[in-house]
Short mmCIF file of C-alpha atoms in Angstrom, two decimals:
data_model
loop_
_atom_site.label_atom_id
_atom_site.label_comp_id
_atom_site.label_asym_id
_atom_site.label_seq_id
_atom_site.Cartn_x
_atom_site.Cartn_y
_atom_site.Cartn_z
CA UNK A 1 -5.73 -8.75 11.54
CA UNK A 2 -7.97 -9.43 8.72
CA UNK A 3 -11.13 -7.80 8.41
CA UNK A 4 -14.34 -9.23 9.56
CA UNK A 5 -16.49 -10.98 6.96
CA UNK A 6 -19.73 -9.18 6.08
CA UNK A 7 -22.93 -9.95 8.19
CA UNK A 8 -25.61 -12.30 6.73
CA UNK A 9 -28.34 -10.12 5.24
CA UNK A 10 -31.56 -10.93 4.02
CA UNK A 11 -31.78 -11.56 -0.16
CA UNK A 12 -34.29 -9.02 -2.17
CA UNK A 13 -37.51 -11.10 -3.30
CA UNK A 14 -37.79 -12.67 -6.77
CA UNK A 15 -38.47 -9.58 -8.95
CA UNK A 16 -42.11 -9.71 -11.61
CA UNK A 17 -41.47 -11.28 -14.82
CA UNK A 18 -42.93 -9.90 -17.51
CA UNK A 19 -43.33 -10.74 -21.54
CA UNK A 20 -42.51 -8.26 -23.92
CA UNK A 21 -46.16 -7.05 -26.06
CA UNK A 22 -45.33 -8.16 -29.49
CA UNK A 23 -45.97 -5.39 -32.23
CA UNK A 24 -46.64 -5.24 -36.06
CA UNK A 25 -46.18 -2.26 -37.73
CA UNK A 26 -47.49 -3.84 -41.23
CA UNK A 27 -50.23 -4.65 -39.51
CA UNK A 28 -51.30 -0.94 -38.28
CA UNK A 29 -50.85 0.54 -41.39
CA UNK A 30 -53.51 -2.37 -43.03
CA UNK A 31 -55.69 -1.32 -40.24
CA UNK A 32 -55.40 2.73 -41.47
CA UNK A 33 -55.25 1.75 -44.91
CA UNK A 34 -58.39 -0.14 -44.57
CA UNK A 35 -60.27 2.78 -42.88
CA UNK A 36 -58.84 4.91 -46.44
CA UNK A 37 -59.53 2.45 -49.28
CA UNK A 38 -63.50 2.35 -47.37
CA UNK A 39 -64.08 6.13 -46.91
CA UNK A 40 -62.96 6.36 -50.71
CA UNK A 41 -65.38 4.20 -51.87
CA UNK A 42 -68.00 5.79 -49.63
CA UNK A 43 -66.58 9.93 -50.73
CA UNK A 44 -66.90 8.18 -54.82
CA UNK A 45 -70.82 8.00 -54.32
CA UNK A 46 -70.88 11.53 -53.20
CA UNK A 47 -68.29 13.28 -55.27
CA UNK A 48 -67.24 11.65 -58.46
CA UNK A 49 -63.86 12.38 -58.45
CA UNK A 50 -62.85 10.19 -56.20
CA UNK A 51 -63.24 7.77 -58.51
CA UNK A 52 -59.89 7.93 -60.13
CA UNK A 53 -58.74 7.34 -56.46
CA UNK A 54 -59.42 4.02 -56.43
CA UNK A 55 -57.36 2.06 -58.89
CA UNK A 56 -54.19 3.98 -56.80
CA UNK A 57 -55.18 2.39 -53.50
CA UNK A 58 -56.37 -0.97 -55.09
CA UNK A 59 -52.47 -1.05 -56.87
CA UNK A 60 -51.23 -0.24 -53.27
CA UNK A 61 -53.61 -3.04 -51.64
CA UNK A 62 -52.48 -5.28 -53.94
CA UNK A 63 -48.71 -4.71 -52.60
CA UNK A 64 -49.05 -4.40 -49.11
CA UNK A 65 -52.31 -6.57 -48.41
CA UNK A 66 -50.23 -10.02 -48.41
CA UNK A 67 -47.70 -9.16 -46.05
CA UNK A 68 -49.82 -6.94 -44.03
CA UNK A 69 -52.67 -9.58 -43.42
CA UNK A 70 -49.22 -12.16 -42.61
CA UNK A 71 -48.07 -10.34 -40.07
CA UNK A 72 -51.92 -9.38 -38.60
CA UNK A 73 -52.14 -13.28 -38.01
CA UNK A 74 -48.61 -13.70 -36.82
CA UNK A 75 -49.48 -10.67 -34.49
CA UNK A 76 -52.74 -12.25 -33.46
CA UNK A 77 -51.02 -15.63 -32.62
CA UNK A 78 -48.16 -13.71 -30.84
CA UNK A 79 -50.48 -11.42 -29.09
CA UNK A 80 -52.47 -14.49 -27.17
CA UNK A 81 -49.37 -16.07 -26.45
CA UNK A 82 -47.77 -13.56 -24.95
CA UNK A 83 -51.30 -13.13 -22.61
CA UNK A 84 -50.77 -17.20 -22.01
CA UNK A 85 -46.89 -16.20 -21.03
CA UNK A 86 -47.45 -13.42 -19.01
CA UNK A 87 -50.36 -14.85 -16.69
CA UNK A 88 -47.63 -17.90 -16.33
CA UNK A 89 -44.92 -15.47 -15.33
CA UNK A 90 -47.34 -14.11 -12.35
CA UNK A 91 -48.38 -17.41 -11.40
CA UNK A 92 -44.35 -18.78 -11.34
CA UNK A 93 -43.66 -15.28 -9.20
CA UNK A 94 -46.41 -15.82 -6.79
CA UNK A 95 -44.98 -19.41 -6.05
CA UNK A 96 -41.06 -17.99 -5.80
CA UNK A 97 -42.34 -15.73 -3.46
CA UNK A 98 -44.28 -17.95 -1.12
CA UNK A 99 -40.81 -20.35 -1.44
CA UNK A 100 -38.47 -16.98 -0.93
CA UNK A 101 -40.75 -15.54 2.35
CA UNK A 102 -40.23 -19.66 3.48
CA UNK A 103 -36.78 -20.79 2.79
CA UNK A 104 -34.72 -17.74 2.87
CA UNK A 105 -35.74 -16.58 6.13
CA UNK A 106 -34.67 -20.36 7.29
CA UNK A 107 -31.33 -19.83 5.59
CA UNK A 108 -30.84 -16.56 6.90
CA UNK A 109 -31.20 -17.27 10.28
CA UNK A 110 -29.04 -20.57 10.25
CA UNK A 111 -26.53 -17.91 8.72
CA UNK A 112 -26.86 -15.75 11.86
CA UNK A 113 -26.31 -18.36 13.80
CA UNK A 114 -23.32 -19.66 12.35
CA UNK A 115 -21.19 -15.78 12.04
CA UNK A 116 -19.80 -15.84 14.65
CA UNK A 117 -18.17 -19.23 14.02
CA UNK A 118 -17.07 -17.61 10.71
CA UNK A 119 -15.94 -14.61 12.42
CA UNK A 120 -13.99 -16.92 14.75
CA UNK A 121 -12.80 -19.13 11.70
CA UNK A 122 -11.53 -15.59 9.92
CA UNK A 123 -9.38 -14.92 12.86
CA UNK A 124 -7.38 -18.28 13.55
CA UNK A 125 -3.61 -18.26 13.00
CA UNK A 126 -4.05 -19.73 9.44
CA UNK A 127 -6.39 -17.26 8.16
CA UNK A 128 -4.03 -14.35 9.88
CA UNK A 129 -1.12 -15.84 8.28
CA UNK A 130 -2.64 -16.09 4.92
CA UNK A 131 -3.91 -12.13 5.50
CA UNK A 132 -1.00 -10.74 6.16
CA UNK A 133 1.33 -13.02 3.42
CA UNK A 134 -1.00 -10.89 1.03
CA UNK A 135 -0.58 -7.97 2.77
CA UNK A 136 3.23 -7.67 2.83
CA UNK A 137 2.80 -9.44 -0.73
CA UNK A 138 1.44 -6.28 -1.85
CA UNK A 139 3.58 -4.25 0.02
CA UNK A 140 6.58 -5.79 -1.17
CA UNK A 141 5.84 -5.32 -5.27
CA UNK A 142 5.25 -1.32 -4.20
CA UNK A 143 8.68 -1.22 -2.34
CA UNK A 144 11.38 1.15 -4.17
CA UNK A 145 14.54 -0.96 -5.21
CA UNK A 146 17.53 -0.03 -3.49
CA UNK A 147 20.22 1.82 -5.47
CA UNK A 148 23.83 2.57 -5.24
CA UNK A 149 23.76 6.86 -3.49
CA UNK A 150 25.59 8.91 -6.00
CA UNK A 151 27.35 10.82 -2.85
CA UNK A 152 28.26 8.06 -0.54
CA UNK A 153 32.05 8.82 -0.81
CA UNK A 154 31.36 12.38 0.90
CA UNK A 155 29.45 11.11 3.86
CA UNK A 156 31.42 10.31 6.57
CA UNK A 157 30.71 6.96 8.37
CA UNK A 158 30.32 6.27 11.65
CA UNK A 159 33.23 5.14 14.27
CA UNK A 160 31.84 1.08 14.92
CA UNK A 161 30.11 1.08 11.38
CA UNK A 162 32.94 -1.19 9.93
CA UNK A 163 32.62 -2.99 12.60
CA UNK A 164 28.78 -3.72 12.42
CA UNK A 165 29.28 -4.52 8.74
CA UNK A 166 31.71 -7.34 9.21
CA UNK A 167 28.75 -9.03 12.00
CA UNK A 168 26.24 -8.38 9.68
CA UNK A 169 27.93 -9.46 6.44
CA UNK A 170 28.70 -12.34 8.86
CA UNK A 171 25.28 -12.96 9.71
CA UNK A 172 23.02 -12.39 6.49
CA UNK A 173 25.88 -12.64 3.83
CA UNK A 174 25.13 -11.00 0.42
CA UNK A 175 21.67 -9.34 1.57
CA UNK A 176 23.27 -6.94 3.39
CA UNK A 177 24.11 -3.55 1.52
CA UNK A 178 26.20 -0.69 2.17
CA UNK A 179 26.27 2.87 0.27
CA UNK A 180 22.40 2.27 -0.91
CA UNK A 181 19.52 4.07 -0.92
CA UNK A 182 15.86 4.15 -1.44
CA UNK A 183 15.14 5.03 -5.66
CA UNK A 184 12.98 8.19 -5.81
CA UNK A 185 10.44 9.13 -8.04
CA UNK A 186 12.82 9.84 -10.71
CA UNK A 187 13.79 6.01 -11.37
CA UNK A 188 17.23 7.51 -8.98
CA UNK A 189 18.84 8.16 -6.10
CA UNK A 190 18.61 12.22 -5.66
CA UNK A 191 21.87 13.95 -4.56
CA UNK A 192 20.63 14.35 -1.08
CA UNK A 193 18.67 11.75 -0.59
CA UNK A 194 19.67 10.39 3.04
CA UNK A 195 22.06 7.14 3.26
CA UNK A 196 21.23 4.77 5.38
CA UNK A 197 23.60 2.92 7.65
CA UNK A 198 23.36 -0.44 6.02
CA UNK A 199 20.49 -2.19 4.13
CA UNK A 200 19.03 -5.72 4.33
CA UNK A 201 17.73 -6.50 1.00
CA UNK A 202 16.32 -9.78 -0.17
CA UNK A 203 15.62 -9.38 -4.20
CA UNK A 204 13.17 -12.51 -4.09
CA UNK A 205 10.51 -11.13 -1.71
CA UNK A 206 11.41 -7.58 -3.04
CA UNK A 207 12.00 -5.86 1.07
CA UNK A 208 13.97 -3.60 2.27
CA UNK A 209 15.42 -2.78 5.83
CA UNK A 210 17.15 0.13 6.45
CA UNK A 211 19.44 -0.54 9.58
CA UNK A 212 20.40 2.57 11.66
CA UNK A 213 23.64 2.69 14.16
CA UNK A 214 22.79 5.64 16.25
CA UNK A 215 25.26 7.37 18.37
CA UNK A 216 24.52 10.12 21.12
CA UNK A 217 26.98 12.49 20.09
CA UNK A 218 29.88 12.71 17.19
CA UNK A 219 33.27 12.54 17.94
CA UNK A 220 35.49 15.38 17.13
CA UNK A 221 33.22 18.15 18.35
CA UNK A 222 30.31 16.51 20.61
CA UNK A 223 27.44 17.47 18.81
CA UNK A 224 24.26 15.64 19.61
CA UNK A 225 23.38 13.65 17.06
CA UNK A 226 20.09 10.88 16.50
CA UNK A 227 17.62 12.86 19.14
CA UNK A 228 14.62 11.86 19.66
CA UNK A 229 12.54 13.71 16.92
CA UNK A 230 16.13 14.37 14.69
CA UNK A 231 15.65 11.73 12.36
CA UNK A 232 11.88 11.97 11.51
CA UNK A 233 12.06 13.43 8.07
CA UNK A 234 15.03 11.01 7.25
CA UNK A 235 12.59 7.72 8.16
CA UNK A 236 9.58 9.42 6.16
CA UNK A 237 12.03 9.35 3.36
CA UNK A 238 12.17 5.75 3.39
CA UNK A 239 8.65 4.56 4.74
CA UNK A 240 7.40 6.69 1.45
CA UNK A 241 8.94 4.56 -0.37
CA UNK A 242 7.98 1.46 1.56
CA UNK A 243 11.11 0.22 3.41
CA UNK A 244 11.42 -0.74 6.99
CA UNK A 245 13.64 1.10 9.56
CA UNK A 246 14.96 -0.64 12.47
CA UNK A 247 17.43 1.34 14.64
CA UNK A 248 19.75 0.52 17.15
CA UNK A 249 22.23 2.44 19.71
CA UNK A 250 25.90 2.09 19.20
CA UNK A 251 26.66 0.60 22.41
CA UNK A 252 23.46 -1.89 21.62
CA UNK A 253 25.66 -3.56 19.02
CA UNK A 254 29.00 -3.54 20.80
CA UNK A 255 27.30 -4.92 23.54
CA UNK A 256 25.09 -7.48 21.67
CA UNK A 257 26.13 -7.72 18.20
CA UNK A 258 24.53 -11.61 18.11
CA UNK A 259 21.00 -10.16 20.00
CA UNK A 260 21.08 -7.09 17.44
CA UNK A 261 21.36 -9.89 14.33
CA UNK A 262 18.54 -12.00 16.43
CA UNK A 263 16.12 -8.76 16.30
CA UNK A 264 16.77 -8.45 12.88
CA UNK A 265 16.03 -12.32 11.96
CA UNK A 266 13.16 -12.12 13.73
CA UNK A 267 11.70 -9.72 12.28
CA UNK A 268 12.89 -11.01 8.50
CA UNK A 269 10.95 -13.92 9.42
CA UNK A 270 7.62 -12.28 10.64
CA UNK A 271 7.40 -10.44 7.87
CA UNK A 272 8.09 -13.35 5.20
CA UNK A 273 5.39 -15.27 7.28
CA UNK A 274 8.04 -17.97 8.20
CA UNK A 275 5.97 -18.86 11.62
CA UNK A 276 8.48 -21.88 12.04
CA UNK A 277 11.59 -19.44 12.09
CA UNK A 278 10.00 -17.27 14.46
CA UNK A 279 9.59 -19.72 17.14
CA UNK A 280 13.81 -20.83 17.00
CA UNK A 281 14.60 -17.31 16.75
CA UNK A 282 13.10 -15.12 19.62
CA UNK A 283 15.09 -12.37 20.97
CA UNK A 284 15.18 -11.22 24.64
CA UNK A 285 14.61 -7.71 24.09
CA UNK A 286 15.00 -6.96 27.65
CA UNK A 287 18.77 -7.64 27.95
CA UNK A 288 19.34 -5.08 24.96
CA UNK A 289 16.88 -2.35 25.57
CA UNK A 290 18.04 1.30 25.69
CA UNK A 291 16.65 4.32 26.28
CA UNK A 292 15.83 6.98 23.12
CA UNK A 293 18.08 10.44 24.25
CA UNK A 294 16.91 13.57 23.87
CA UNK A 295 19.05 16.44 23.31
CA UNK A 296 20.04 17.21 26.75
CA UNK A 297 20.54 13.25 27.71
CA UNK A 298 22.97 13.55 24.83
CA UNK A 299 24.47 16.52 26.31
CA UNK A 300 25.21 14.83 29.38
CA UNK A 301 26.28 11.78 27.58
CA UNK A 302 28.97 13.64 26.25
CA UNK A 303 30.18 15.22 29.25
CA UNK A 304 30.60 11.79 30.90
CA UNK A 305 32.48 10.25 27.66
CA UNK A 306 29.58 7.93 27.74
CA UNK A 307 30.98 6.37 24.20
CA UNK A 308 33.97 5.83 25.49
CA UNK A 309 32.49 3.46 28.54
CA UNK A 310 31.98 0.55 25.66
CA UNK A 311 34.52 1.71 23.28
CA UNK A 312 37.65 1.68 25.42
CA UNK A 313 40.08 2.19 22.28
CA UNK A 314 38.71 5.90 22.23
CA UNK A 315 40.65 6.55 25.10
CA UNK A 316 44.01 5.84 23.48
CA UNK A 317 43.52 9.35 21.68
CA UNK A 318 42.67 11.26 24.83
CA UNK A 319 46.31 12.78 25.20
CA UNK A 320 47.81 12.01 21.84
CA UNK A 321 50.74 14.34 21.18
CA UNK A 322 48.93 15.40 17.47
CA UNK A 323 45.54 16.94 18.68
CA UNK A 324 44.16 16.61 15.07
CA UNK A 325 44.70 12.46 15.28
CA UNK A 326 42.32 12.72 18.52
CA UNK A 327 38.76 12.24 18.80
CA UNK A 328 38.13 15.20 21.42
CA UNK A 329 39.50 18.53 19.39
CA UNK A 330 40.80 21.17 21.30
CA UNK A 331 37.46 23.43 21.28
CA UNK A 332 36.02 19.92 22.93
CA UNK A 333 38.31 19.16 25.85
CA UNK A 334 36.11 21.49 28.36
CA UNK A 335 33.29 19.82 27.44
CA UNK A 336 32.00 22.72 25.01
CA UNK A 337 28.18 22.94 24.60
CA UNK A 338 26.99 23.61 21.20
CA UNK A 339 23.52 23.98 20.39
CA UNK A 340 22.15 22.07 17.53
CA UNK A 341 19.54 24.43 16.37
CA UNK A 342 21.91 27.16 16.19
CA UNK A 343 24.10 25.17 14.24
CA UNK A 344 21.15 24.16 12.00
CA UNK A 345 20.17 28.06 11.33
CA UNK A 346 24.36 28.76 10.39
CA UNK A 347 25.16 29.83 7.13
CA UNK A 348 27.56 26.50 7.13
CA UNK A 349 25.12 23.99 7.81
CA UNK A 350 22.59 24.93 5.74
CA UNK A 351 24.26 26.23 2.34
CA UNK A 352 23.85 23.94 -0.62
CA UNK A 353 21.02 21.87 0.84
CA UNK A 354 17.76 22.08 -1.84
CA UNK A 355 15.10 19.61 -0.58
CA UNK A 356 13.05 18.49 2.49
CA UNK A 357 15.12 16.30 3.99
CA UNK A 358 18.71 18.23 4.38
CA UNK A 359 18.14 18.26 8.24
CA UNK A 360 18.22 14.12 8.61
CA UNK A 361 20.93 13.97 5.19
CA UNK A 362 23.04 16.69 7.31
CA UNK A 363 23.89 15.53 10.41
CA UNK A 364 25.30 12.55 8.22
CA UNK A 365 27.56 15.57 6.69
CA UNK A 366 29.03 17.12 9.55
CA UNK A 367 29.41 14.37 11.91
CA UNK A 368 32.76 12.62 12.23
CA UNK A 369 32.73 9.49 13.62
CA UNK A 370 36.07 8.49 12.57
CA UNK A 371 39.11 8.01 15.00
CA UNK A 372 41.21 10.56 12.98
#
């Protein structure tokens, strides 16, 4: 919402005009020069001497008297204007404050009285429209461009990614990216910078959304994977660098692929401003709603083959003759618990990893989502 508009508050009085006191400089030194040329005239009756002084100063009178006794009269004339001007500057203040202690309190209070129409006016659906267009405006032009991840080859996609890119690709044609990433600091993508997913990018308003397929566990071994609280430092990576995150669950978009795409319209639209979009496209959130898992949910998800509820082909490699080609290795068919944060602290996890966010980029690294 945008801000309330500052209170009505009274104005600060006229302030005293003054006129500046002309001066003459010429004109004191005729003044001392005067008081010499007489007290050497007066010290010449006393001491003779000072005779000789005389023609001097009479020479120097007769260079300086002219211009001196021009500027005494100019600084006469200026000096009883400038009385005239100043007792006119009171008088003018004295009226602008009687008009000031008059008017202004009768505009200030008809201000008062209409604020909280103003206030009311600030916060209609135009003027919220208009704040946040600006807001996202400015958003937008600080938003780092997405660029192609210098190690996407190495990180292992997810089972139903392909999947999700055909609907999407479907859905929002050439906006939607795959193998991007946020640019960092360095006018690149770092090594192990994380990768997201897929990415909704529209070059003329300058956004970025990072979409997120999360699955409870990976494939081959049954790790947990996207816990609540797993991928924090991978989503600071990208709100630093102002792009949006919006995450779904695996089953969420085998389920409702079309609802999924309706989330993600929506929310294109709300924050382009396009109010007129937003009211064709609003999604039922209810139907598609899922519950965050934490590690032990995704524990148990595992040990019920919760995946393969809504991903039926999984079960074909079950009891494949080639144990490698199957999803569930052999150190997985009893259901083997493995616990993340040990993995995390293994020499194998954690080897060759050099910034903040290897835990989120990581889990990307050793999952395998594939079939095979």
């Amino acid at each position: 919402m945008p801000p309330d508009p500052p209170a009505p508050i009274l104005a600060s009085p006229p302030a005293q005009e003054y006129v500046d006191k002309p001066d003459s400089l010429s004109f004191n030194i005729l003044i001392i020069f005067s008081i010499l040329f007489i007290a050497a005239i007066y010290m010449s009756f006393i001491y003779f001497e000072f005779v000789y002084t005389l023609p001097i100063l009479l020479i120097f009178a007769f260079l300086m008297i002219p211009s001196s006794w021009e500027d005494g009269i100019k600084y006469i004339s200026l000096k009883r204007e400038y009385k005239i001007n100043l007792a006119l500057s009171i008088e003018k203040h004295k009226r602008e404050l009687s008009t000031y202690k008059h008017f202004t309190m009768v505009i200030h209070n008809e201000l008062v009285a209409k604020y909280p129409d103003i206030v009311q006016k600030s916060k209609s659906l135009e003027s919220v429209k208009i704040h946040r267009e600006q807001l996202y405006k400015k958003f937008f032009n600080e938003s780092r461009p997405p660029l192609i991840h210098p190690s996407y080859e190495s990180i292992k996609k997810g089972y139903y990614e392909n999947n999700v890119y055909g609907i999407l690709i479907e859905r929002f044609n050439d906006l939607t990216l795959v193998n991007y990433s946020a640019q960092s600091e360095e006018n690149e993508v770092h090594l192990y910078a994380p990768l997201p997913d897929f990415v909704i990018h529209d070059s003329h308003y300058n956004y970025s959304i990072v979409i997120e397929i999360d699955e409870p566990y990976e494939l081959n071994m049954g790790y947990p994977i996207h816990c609540i609280g797993y991928d924090d430092d991978r989503d600071k990576y990208f709100l630093e660098r102002n792009w949006f995150i919006i995450r779904f669950s695996e089953s969420q978009f085998v389920n409702y692929p079309q609802e999924c795409c309706d989330v993600i319209k929506h929310f294109i639209d709300y924050i382009t401003a396009n109010s007129e979009a937003q009211e064709i496209y609003q999604p039922n959130y209810s139907n598609i709603q899922e519950k965050a898992w934490s590690y032990e949910d995704a524990i148990h998800m595992e040990s019920v083959d919760y995946r393969e509820t809504y991903l039926p082909e999984l079960n074909l490699y079950r009891n494949h003759p080639f144990p490698r080609l199957a999803p569930k290795s052999a150190s997985r068919r009893k259901h083997k618990r493995v616990n993340l944060e040990n993995l995390k602290n293994s020499k194998n996890y954690s080897s060759g990893l050099k910034n903040d966010y290897k835990s989120s980029i990581d889990i990307d690294n050793i999952q395998n989502d594939l079939p095979f």
